Amino acid sequence: MTWTKPKLACGVSVLLTGLMLGAVPALAEKPLSASDWLSGSLKQPDTISAWRPGDARPRDAMRNDTRREIAPTGAVEPVGVTRLGEGNPDRLGTVSPRVAGLPADLWGTSDAATLSQMITRSNPQLPALRRLMRRVLAAQLEPPVTADGQAGQLFLARVDKLLDMGATGAAKELLKTSGPGSPARFRRLFDISLLSGEEAKACETMDRTPGIAPSFAARVYCLAHGGDWAAAALVFHGAEAMGQIDPDMARLLSHYLDDSYVDGSENLTPPAVVTPLALRLHEAIGQPISSSSLPLAFALSDLDGNGGWKAQLDAAERLARSGAIPASQLRAIYVQQSPAASGGVWDRAAAIQALADALALQDLAAVAKALPPAFDRMTEAGLGPALADMVGAEVGKLDLTGRPGQIALWLALQAGQSQVVETPASDITPFDAWLLKFAGGDNSAPPSDSAEAERAAQFAAALAIPAGQGLASGPAQLIADNRRGEALLGAIANVDAGSSGDTARAAQGLTVLDALQQQEIARQAAVELILGPMMTGPQP
């Protein structure tokens, strides 16, 4: 549909825009979130009115409401439910403290601002620590100490960290516990909906909930998406005339609303900060933006396969590498089609398909042949942990020897499935035999003839210390002051530093995790640190 600007359109739309704005707060000078790509976070009004062309004027609506005060019959009216008050959203979560394996008063006397900053800076790389971090972010915990105006700050920091981790599904579920009533929360729900292809639901929510539209651009998009192109054009002209839409976004919306641009040759330059809305608009006008260089959450938009299998594979690998999607989902995408070429992702897909076929046939010889190539291809791409989650439990219980047997053991240990290795291979190395026992809870010293013996000995010694003892003064004081959440977040960062070679710091972090009743996580993290060199590339 092509629309044009009538001569009086600008004047009328300015008037309408003034009605829509009402009392709009001053434009924000800083992003409202650590995730700068959130829609509407860049110098946009905090809210806009939900009124749109075609809606009844307030006075008319009041008349209608007055007429409805007299019941038409004597029947009992349905019971209505109204949210009376949300309270502090910092206490909300999707799992109970017991399920999360955390004390309900983990935050204790810590203040919300400090915890929010620590969560924002946190970026664990070890799979065990990422799982722990996600449990912390999702748990229903007693809220920390807050100053005036801080209530909900920690909640949004938790949501934003999940988005930064690519865990859009978990972020969405967390946001749903509080409802979309807050503009800041709806802004995040709107972005997630755009990335997951559920924008129709988000637009419906925006339509029926006054004051939560994150920007005029979002309102224009939703009007057009719902088929009201005339209203979308009217609101667009008015908002543009009022300077309420960024020039780059205005140009993009012009192409989106006017189908005369379809046959044009003008290519729009992607904005410096790509938002999910900009991503969808570029896709709609036939100038899609690759998600490979965008924040991790954007990779979700390529999982639908609309961009082809290659784009889907690239996105799935990126998400699986960061633990944002289950490895089983990556495995399912790998086996969808036959590789179209060789090299890179195609070699990985071919290797996984060969391994999957061998496992399906329960052919031990075929598994022994297919496992090493799959391991080499995956580890050189940083996907060793994903491969472990895919097949570790399956191959760990098989009677494999030689290099296939060693790889199978490593994958089972990396996946936290040491219990499946009932009978170690007859040719198992002394160090691997020790590592298997260590994963099961044995803290004895490793054999000294291994290259990893020194590092492994430090981790074993740290976990052999009785819980609560041997702590450095900093974390010990935090625990004593009932600031265990800060101690836990600090321990996660310290243990993860072992991935960069800081073994002493990692060992200290393990003692803190142990003191905070996270023994299983501490041991699995230590196993992953020890396996690190073995899981980073082809072995001789």
CSV table of N, CA and C in Angstrom, one decimal, residues 308-311 313 333-351 353:
chain,number,residue,atom,x,y,z
A,308,GLY,N,17.9,-19.3,5.7
A,308,GLY,CA,18.7,-20.4,5.1
A,308,GLY,C,19.3,-21.2,6.2
A,309,TRP,N,19.7,-22.4,5.9
A,309,TRP,CA,20.3,-23.4,6.8
A,309,TRP,C,21.7,-22.9,7.3
A,310,LYS,N,22.5,-22.2,6.5
A,310,LYS,CA,23.8,-21.7,6.9
A,310,LYS,C,23.6,-20.7,8.0
A,311,ALA,N,22.7,-19.7,7.8
A,311,ALA,CA,22.5,-18.7,8.8
A,311,ALA,C,22.0,-19.3,10.1
A,313,LEU,N,22.6,-22.4,11.1
A,313,LEU,CA,23.7,-23.1,11.7
A,313,LEU,C,24.7,-22.2,12.5
A,333,ILE,N,19.7,-29.2,14.6
A,333,ILE,CA,19.9,-28.4,13.4
A,333,ILE,C,21.0,-28.9,12.6
A,334,TYR,N,22.1,-29.5,13.2
A,334,TYR,CA,23.2,-30.1,12.4
A,334,TYR,C,22.7,-31.2,11.5
A,335,VAL,N,21.7,-31.9,11.9
A,335,VAL,CA,21.3,-33.1,11.1
A,335,VAL,C,20.1,-32.8,10.2
A,336,GLN,N,19.7,-31.6,10.1
A,336,GLN,CA,18.5,-31.2,9.2
A,336,GLN,C,18.7,-31.6,7.8
A,337,GLN,N,19.9,-31.2,7.2
A,337,GLN,CA,20.1,-31.4,5.8
A,337,GLN,C,21.5,-31.9,5.6
A,338,SER,N,21.8,-32.3,4.3
A,338,SER,CA,23.1,-32.7,3.9
A,338,SER,C,24.0,-31.4,3.7
A,339,PRO,N,25.2,-31.4,4.2
A,339,PRO,CA,26.1,-30.3,4.0
A,339,PRO,C,26.2,-29.9,2.5
A,340,ALA,N,26.2,-28.6,2.2
A,340,ALA,CA,26.2,-28.2,0.8
A,340,ALA,C,27.6,-27.9,0.3
A,341,ALA,N,28.6,-27.9,1.2
A,341,ALA,CA,30.0,-27.7,0.8
A,341,ALA,C,30.9,-28.3,1.8
A,342,SER,N,32.1,-27.9,1.8
A,342,SER,CA,33.1,-28.4,2.8
A,342,SER,C,33.8,-27.2,3.5
A,343,GLY,N,34.4,-27.6,4.6
A,343,GLY,CA,35.1,-26.6,5.4
A,343,GLY,C,34.2,-25.9,6.4
A,344,GLY,N,34.8,-25.5,7.5
A,344,GLY,CA,34.0,-24.7,8.5
A,344,GLY,C,32.8,-25.5,9.1
A,345,VAL,N,31.7,-24.7,9.1
A,345,VAL,CA,30.5,-25.3,9.7
A,345,VAL,C,30.0,-26.5,8.9
A,346,TRP,N,30.3,-26.6,7.6
A,346,TRP,CA,29.8,-27.8,6.9
A,346,TRP,C,30.6,-29.0,7.3
A,347,ASP,N,31.9,-28.9,7.6
A,347,ASP,CA,32.6,-30.1,8.2
A,347,ASP,C,32.1,-30.5,9.5
A,348,ARG,N,31.7,-29.5,10.3
A,348,ARG,CA,31.2,-29.9,11.7
A,348,ARG,C,29.8,-30.6,11.5
A,349,ALA,N,29.0,-30.1,10.6
A,349,ALA,CA,27.7,-30.7,10.4
A,349,ALA,C,27.9,-32.2,9.9
A,350,ALA,N,28.8,-32.4,9.0
A,350,ALA,CA,29.0,-33.7,8.4
A,350,ALA,C,29.6,-34.6,9.5
A,351,ALA,N,30.5,-34.1,10.4
A,351,ALA,CA,31.1,-34.9,11.4
A,351,ALA,C,30.0,-35.3,12.5
A,353,GLN,N,26.8,-35.5,11.9
A,353,GLN,CA,25.8,-36.4,11.3
A,353,GLN,C,26.4,-37.9,11.3
